[in-house]
Coordinates of C-alpha atoms and ligand atoms in Angstrom, one line a residue:
X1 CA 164.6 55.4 148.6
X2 CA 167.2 54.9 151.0
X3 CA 170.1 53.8 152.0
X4 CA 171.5 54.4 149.2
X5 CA 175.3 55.8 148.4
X6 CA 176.2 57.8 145.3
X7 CA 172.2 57.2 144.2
X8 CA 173.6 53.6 143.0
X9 CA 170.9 51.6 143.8
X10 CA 167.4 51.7 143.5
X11 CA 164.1 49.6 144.1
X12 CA 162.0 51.1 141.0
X13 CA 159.8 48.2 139.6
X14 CA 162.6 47.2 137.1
X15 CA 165.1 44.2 137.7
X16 CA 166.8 46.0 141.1
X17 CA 170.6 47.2 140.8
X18 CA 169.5 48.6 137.5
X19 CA 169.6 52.6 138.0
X20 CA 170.4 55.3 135.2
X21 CA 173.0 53.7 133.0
X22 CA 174.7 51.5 136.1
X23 CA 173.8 47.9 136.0
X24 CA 176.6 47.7 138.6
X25 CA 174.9 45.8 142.0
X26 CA 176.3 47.4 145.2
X27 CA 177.6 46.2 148.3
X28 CA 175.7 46.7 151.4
X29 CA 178.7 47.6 154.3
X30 CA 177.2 49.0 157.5
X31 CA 174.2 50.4 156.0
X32 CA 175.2 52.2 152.8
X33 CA 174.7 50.6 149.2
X34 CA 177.9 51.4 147.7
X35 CA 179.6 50.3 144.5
X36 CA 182.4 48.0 144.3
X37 CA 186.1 49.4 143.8
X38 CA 186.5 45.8 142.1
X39 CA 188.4 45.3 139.0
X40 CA 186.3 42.7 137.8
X41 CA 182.5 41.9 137.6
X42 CA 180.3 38.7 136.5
X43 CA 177.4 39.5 134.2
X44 CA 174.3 38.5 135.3
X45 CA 172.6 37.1 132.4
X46 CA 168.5 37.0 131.6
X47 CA 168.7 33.3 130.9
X48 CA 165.6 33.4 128.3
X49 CA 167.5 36.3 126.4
X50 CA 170.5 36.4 127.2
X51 CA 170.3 40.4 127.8
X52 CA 172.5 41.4 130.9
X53 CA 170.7 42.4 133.5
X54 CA 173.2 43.7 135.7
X55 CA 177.1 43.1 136.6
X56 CA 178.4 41.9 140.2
X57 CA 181.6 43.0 141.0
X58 CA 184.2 40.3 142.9
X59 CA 184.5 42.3 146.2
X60 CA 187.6 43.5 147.0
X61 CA 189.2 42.1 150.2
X62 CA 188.9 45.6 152.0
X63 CA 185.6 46.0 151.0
X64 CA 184.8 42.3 152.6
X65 CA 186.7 43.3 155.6
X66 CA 185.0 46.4 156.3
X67 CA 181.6 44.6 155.9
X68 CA 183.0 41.9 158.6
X69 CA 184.0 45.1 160.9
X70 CA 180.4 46.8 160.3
X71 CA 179.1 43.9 161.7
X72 CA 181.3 43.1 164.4
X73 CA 180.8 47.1 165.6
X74 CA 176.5 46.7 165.5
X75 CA 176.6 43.5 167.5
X76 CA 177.3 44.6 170.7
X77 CA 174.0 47.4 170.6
X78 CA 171.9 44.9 168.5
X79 CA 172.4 41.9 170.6
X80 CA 171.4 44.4 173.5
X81 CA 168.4 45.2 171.6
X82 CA 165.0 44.5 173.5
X83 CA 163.9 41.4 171.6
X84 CA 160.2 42.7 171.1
X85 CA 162.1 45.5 169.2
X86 CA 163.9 42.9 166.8
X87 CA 160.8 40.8 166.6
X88 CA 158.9 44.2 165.4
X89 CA 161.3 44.6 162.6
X90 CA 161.1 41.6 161.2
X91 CA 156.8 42.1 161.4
X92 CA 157.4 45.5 159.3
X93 CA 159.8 43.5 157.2
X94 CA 157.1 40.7 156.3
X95 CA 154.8 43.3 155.1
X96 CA 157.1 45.0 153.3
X97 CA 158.0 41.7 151.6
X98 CA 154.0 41.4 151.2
X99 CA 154.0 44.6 149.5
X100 CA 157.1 44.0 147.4
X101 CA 156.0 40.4 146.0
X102 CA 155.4 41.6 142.4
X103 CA 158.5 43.4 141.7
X104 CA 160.3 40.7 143.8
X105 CA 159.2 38.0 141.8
X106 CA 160.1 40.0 138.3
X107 CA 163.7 40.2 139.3
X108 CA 163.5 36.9 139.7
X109 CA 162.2 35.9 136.9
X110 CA 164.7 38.0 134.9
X111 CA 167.4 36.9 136.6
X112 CA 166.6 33.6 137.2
X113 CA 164.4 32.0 134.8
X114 CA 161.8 30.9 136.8
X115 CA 157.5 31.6 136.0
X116 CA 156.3 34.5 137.5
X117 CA 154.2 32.0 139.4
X118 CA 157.0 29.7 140.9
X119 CA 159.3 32.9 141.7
X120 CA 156.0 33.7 143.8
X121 CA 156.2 30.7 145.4
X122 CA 159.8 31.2 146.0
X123 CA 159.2 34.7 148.0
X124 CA 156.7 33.4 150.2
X125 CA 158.3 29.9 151.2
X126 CA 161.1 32.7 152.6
X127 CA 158.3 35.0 153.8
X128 CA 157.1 32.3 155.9
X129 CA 160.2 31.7 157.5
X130 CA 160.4 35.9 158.5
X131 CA 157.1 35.3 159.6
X132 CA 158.4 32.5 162.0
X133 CA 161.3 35.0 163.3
X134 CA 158.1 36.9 164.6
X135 CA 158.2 34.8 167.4
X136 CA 161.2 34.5 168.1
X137 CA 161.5 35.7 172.0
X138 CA 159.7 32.3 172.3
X139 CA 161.8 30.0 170.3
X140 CA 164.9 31.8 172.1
X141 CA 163.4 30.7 175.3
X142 CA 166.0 29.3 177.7
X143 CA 165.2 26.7 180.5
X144 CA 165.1 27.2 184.6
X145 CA 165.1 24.4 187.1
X146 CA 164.7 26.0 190.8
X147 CA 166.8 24.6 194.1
X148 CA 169.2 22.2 192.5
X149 CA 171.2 22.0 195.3
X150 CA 169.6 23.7 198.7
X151 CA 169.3 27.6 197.5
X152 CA 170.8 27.0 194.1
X153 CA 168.9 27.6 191.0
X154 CA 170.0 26.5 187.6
X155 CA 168.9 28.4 184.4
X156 CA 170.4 28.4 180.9
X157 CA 170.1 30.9 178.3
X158 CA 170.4 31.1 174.7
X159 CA 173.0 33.7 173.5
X160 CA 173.5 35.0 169.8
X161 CA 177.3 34.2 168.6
X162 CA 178.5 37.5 166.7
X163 CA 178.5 37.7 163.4
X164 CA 177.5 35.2 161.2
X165 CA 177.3 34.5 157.4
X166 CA 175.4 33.5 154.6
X167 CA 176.4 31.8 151.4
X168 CA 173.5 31.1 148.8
X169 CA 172.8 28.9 145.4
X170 CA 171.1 30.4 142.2
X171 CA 168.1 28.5 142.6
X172 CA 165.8 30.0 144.9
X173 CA 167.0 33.6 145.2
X174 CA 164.7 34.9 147.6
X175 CA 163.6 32.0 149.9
X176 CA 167.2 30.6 150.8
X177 CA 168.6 34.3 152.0
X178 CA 165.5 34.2 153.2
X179 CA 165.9 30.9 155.6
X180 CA 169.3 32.5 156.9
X181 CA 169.4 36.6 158.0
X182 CA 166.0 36.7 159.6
X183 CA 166.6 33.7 162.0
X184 CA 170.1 35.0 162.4
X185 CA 169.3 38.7 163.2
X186 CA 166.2 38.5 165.2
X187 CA 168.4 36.0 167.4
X188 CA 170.6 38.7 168.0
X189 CA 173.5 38.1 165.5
X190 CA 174.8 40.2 162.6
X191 CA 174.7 38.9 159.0
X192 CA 177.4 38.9 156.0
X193 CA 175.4 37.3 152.9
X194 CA 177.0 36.5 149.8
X195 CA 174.2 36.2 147.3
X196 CA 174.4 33.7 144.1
X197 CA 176.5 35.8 141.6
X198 CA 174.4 34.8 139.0
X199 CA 170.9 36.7 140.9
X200 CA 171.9 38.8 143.4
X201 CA 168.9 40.9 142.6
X202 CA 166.5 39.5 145.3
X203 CA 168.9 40.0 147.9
X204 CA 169.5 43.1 147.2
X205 CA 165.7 44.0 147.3
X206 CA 165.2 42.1 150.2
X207 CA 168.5 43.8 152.3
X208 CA 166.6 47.5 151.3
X209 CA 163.1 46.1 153.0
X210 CA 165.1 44.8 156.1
X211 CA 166.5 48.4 156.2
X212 CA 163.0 50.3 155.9
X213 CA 161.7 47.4 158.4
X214 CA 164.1 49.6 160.6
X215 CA 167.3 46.7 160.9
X216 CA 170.1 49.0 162.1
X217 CA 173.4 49.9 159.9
X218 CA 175.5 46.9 160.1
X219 CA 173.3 44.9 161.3
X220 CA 172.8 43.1 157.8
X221 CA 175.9 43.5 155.0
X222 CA 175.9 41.9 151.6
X223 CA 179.4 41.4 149.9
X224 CA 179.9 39.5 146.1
X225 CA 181.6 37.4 144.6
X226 CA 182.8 33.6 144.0
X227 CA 185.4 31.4 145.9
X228 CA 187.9 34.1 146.8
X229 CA 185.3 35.6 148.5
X230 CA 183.4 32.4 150.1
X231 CA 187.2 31.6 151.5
X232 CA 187.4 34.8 152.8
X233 CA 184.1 34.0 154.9
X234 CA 185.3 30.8 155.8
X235 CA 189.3 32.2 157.3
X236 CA 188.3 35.2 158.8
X237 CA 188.7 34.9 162.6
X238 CA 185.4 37.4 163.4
X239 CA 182.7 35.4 161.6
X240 CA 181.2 32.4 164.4
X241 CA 179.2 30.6 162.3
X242 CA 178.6 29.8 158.2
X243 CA 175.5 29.0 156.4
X244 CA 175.9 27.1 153.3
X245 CA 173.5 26.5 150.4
X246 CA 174.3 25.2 147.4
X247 CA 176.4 21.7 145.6
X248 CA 178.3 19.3 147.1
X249 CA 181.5 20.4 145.6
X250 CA 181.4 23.8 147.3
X251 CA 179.6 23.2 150.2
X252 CA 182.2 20.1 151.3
X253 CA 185.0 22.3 150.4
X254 CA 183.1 25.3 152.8
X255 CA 182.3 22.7 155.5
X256 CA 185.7 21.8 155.9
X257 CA 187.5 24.6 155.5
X258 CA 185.6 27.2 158.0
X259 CA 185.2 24.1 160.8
X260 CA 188.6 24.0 160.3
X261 CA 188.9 28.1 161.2
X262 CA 186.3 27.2 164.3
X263 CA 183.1 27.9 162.8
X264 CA 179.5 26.3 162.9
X265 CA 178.9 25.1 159.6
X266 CA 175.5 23.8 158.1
X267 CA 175.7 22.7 154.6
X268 CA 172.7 21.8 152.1
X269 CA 174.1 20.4 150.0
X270 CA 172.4 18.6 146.2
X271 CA 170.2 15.7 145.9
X272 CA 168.5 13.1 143.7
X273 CA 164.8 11.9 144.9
X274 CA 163.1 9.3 144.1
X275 CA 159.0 9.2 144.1
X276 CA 158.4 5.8 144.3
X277 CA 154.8 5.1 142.2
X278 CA 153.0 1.7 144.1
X279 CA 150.5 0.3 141.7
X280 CA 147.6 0.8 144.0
X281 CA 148.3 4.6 143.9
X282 CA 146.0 7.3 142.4
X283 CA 146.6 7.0 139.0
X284 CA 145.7 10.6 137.7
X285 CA 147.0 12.6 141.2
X286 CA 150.7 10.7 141.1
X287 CA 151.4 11.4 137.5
X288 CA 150.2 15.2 138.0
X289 CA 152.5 14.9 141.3
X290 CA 155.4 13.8 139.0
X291 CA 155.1 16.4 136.7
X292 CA 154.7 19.0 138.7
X293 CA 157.7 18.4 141.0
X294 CA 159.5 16.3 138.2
X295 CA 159.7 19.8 135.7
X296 CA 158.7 22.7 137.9
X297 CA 161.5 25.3 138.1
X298 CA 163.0 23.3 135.0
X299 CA 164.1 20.8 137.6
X300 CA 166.1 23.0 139.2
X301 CA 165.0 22.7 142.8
X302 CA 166.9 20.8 145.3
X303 CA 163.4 18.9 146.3
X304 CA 162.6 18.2 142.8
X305 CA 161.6 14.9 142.0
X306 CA 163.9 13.7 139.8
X307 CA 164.0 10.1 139.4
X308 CA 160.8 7.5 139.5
X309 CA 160.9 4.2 140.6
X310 CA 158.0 2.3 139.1
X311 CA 156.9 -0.8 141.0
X312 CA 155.4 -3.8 139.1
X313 CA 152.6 -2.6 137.0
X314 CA 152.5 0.6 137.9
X315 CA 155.0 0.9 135.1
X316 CA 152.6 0.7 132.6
X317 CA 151.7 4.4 133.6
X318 CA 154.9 5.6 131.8
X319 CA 152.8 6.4 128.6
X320 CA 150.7 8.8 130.4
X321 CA 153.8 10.1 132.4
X322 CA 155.1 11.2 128.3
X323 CA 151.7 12.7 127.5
X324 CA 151.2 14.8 130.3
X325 CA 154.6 16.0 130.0
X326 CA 154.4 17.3 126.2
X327 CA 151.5 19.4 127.1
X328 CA 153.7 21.1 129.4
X329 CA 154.4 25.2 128.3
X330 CA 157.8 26.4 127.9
X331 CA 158.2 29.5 127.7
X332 CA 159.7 32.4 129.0
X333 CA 159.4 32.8 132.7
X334 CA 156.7 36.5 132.2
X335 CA 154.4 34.5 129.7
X336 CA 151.4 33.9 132.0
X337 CA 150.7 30.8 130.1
X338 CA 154.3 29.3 130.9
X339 CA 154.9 25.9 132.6
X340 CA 158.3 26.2 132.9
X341 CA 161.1 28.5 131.9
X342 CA 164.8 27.9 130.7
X343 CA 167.7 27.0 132.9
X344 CA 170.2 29.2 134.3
X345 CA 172.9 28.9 131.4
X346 CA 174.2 28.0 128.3
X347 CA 176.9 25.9 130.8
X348 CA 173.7 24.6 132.7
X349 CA 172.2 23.4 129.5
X350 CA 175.2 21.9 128.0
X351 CA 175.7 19.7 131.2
X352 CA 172.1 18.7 131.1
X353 CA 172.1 17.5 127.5
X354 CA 175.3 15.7 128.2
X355 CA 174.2 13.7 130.8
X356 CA 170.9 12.7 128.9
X357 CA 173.0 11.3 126.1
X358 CA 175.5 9.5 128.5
X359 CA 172.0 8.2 129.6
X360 CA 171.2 6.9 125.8
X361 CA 174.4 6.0 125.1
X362 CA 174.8 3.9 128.6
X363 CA 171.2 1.7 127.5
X364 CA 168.7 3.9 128.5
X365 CA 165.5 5.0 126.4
X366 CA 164.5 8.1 125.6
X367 CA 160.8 8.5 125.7
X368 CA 160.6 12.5 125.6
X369 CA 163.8 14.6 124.0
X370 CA 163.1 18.4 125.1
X371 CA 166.9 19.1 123.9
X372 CA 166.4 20.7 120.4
X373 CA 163.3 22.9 121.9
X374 CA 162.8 26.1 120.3
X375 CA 161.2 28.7 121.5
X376 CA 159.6 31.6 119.0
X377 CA 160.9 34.7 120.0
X378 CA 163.5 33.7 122.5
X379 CA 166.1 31.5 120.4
X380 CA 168.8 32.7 122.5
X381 CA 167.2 31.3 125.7
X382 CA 168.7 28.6 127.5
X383 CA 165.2 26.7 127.5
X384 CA 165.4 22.4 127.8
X385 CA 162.0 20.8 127.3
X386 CA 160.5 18.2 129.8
X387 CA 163.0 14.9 128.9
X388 CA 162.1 11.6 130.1
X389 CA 164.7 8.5 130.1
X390 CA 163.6 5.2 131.1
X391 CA 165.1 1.5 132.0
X392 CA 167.7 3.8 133.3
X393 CA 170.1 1.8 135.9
X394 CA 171.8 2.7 138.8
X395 CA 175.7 2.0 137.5
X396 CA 174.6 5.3 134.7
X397 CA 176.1 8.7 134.8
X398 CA 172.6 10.2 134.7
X399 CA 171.7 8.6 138.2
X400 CA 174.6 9.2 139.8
X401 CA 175.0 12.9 139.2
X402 CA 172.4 15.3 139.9
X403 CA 171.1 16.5 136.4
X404 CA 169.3 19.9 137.7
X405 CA 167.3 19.9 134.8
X406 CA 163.9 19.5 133.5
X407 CA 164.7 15.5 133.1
X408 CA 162.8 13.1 134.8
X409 CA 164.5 9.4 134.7
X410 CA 162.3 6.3 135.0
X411 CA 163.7 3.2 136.7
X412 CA 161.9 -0.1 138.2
X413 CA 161.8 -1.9 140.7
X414 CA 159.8 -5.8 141.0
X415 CA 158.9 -4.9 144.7
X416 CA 158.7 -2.0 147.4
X417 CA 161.3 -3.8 149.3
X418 CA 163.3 -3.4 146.2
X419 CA 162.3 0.1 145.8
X420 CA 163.7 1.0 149.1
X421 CA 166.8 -0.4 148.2
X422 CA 167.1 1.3 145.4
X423 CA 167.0 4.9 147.1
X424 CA 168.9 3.8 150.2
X425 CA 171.8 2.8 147.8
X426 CA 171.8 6.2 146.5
X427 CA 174.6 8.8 148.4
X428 CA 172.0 11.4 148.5
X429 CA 169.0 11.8 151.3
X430 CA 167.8 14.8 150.6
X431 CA 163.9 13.8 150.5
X432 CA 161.9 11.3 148.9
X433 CA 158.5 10.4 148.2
X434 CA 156.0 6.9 147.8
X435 CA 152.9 7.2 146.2
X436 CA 150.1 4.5 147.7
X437 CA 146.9 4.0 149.3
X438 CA 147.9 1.5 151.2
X439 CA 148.5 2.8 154.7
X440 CA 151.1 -0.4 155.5
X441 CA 153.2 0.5 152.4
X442 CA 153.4 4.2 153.5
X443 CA 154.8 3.3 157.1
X444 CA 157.3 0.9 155.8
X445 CA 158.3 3.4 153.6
X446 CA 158.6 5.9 155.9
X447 CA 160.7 3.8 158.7
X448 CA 163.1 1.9 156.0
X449 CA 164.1 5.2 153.8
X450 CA 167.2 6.8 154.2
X451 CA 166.1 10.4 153.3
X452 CA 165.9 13.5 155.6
X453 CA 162.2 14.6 154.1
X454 CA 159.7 12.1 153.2
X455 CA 156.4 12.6 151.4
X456 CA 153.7 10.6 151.2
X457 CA 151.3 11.4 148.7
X458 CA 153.2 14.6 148.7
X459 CA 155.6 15.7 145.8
X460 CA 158.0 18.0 147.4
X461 CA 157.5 17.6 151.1
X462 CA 159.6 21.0 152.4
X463 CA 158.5 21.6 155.4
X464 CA 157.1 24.7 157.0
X465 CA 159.7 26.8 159.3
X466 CA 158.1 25.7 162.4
X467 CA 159.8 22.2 161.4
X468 CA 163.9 22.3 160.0
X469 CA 164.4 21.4 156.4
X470 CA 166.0 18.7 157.1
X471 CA 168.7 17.0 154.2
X472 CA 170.7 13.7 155.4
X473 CA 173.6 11.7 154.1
X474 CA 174.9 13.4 151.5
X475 CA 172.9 16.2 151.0
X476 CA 173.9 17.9 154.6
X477 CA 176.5 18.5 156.5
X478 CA 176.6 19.6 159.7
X479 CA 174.3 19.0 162.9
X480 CA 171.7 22.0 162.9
X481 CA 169.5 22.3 160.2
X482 CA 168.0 25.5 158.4
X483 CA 165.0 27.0 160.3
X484 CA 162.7 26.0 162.9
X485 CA 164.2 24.8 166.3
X486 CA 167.5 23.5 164.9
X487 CA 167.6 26.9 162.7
X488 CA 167.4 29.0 166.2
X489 CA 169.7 26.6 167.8
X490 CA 172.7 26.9 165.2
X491 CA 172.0 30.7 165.5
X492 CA 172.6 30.8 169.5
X493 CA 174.8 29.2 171.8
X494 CA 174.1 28.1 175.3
X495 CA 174.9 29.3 179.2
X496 CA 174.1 27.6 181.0
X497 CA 173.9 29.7 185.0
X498 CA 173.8 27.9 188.7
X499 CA 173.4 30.9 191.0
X500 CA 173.5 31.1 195.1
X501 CA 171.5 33.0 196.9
X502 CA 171.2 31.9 200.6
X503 CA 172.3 32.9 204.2
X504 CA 175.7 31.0 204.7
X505 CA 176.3 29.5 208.0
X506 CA 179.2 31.4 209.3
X507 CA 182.1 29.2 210.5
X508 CA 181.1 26.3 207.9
X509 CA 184.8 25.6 207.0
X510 CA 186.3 25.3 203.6
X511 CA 185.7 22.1 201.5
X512 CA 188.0 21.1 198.9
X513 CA 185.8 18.7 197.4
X514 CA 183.8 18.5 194.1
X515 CA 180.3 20.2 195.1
X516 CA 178.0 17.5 195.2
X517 CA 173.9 18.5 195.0
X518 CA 172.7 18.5 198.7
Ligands
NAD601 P1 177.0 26.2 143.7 O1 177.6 25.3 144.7 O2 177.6 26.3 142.4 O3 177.0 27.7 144.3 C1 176.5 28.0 145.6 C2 177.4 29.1 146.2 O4 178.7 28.6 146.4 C3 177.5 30.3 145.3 O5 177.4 31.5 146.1 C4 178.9 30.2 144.7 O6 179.5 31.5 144.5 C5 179.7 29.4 145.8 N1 180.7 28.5 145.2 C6 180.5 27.7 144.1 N2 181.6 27.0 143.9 C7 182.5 27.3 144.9 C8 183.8 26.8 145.2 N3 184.4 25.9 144.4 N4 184.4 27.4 146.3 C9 183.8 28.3 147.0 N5 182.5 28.8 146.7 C10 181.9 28.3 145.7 O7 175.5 25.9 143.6 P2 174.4 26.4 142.6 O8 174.7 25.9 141.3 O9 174.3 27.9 142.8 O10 173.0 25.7 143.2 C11 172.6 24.5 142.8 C12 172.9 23.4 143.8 O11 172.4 23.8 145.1 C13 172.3 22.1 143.5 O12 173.2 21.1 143.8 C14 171.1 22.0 144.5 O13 170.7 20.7 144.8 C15 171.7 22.7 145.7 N6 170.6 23.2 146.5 C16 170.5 22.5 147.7 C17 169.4 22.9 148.6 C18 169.2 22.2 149.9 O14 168.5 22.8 150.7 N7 169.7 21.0 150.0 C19 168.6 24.0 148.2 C20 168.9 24.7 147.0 C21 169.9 24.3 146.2

């Protein structure tokens, strides 16, 4: 072990923050896990159970202001930091990851809800993205142009800003810290991440790898908490920049209010996407495709596919859609056999059964109720079953908000045209997908949509960090995206240097005028 304060905080194979009889979760302030002084804490609930895990305290303001100050004091020594030597820690901290995958994916699970499988999945998408940092003495590169003017050279450089921060969702615990401190760090910065309070655990596992990977005190702090604690972030005068996962509500309210302070903000914000099913598609591969991204994670991804927009015939594929969706497992998220698992909460659950009965009670039909699921041994879990709505229309509460639940709504459209306009109208652009073989119906689709990510044939097209995940309209704000170029871009800033070096001609004289390249 280590790092540790007051033997707090452990990394045994249990749910992490668990140690002895303290469920309390630490905070990480310049490179010692200490507990909170906070008077009050949020429990951290197993969502098939109901058991609490652990408790996150709501970090006091001195304890978020000495984390700020730890961070400000290791910037000037890590930024100075040969970058080979920051790029080496983050290749000790992938393997650590490597080795930690199991017991990272268990406190996920517990925590979270997710299969064992799908919190898997959610380590490595963020393992990827650490693996990317590897490099990053080339994506840091700056730019040189030689004798701009006669024996002037130009170069520009790419700078890290100070300290930055994180703010993350519940959703994917490990992958979205994940897409922030390593680009951050390895660029040069230092980090303040406020975790999910509802699964801190996998940051916390992740901030004791980045410490044994050999990241400095300081260099990385985690702080809790919920608004008080995200404004905090967004006022304080020493944090540059602000990394924002999560809904619209917040991460509007975040984008304003630290651009407003100065800050670099980029915001992912929610979505709604649409798979759009041609008729001439691959019958068996699009409705496994549907499934799959339509109820994996219980819906709750921000890439899930949520809504289908049938064109002509294909329609008639709606049967099959039901079918394939009732043999789906749920379960909780360690039962091998498990499809999917229960959402995060009893809130989560009531909001997603609302808005499937404003659905039936707006004209929509319901072709698959999970609502009334039970599941044998965990009657306390928060578990929906697949749901499937159809002639569901765009004026209907279940459109227009994000459900973030295992619901998949079915809508149609006459045309592709049509189909197009149906997702265009929609605020959201986080990604969407057409399913085809026809190669002209593919490019249209690709030019004509209004969505950031676009699949084709493709479910959930995230893309890998050497490209940005890249959210429009309403599902981003800001100008850099998460990973990948723009992710190393938002992280640094740019000088830009003309130097001089040349014998002057003595007796030249004194000109007042703008320089002009000669
Ligand atoms: P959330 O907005 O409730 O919480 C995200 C973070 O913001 C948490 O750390 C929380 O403490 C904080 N927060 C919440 N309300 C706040 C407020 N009023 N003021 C200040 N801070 C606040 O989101 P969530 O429920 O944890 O995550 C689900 C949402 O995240 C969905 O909308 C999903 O689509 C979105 N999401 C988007 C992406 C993406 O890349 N576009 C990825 C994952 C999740």
């Amino acid at each position: 072990m280590f790092g540790v304060a007051n033997n707090q905080f452990s990394t045994a194979a249990e749910p992490s923050s668990r140690h002895g009889n303290s469920l309390r979760v630490p905070n990480l302030i310049g490179g010692r896990f200490a507990d909170s002084s906070a008077s009050e804490f949020i429990h951290v609930l197993n969502p098939a159970t109901q058991e609490v895990v652990s408790e996150v305290p709501l970090t006091t303001k001195e304890e978020f202001k000495s984390a700020v100050s730890a961070a400000k004091q290791a910037f000037p020594s890590w930024r100075n930091t040969p970058i080979t030597a920051r790029q080496r820690v983050m290749l000790k901290f992938q393997e650590l990851i490597r080795k930690n995958m199991d017991k990272l994916a268990l406190n996920i699970t517990t925590e979270q809800g997710k299969t064992l499988k799908d919190a898997q999945g959610d380590v490595f998408r963020g393992l990827e993205v650490v693996e990317h940092a590897c490099g990053m003495a080339t994506l840091q590169m700056g730019e040189y142009v030689s004798n701009v003017s006669n024996g002037i050279d130009t170069y520009s450089v790419r700078e890290p800003l100070g300290v930055c921060a994180g703010i993350c969702p519940f959703n994917f615990p490990a992958m979205i810290p994940l897409w922030m401190f390593p680009v951050a760090v390895t660029s040069g910065n230092t980090f303040v991440l406020k975790p999910s309070e509802k699964d801190p655990g996998a940051s916390m596992i992740l901030a004791e790898l980045a410490m044994e990977a050999g990241l400095p005190n300081g260099v990385l702090n985690i702080v809790h908490g919920t608004n008080d604690t995200v404004n905090a972030i967004c006022d304080d005068d020493d944090i540059r920049a602000v990394s924002f996962v999560g809904s619209n509500i917040a991460g509007m309210h975040i984008y304003s209010r630290a651009s407003a302070s100065g800050k670099r903000v980029q915001s992912n914000m929610g979505a709604k996407n649409h798979g759009v099913v041609m008729p001439d598609a691959d019958v068996d591969a699009t409705l496994n495709a549907l499934v799959a991204a339509g109820f994996g994670a219980a819906g709750q991804r921000c890439m899930a596919l949520s809504t289908v927009v049938f064109v002509g015939d294909s329609k008639l594929w709606e049967e099959k859609l039901v079918e394939r969706a009732k043999a789906l497992k749920v379960n909780t998220g360690t039962d091998p056999e498990a499809d999917l698992g229960p959402v995060i909460s009893k809130q989560a659950k009531e909001r997603v059964c609302k808005l499937v009965q404003s659905g039936v009670e707006s004209g929509a039909r319901l072709l698959l109720d999970g609502r009334a699921i039970k599941v044998p041994g965990y009657e306390q879990g928060n578990f929906v079953g697949p749901t499937i709505l159809t002639d569901v229309t765009a004026d209907m509460e279940c459109y227009k908000e994000e459900i973030f639940g295992p619901v998949l709504i079915c809508m149609q459209a006459d045309s592709l045209e049509e189909a197009i306009k149906i997702v265009n109208r929609n605020k959201y652009g986080n990604g969407a997908a057409i399913f085809t073989s026809s190669g002209i119906a593919a490019r249209k689709f690709q030019t004509d949509i209004e969505a950031g990510q676009v699949g084709i044939n493709v479910p959930i097209p995230v893309p890998l960090p050497f490209f940005s995940f890249t959210g429009s309209k309403a599902s981003f704000a800001g100008d850099l995206n998460f990973y990948g170029k723009a992710g190393v871009q938002f992280y640094t800033q740019i000088k830009t240097v003309t130097q001089q070096w040349k014998d002057l001609p003595s007796g030249a004289g004194v000109s007042l005028a703008m320089p002009t390249s000669q």
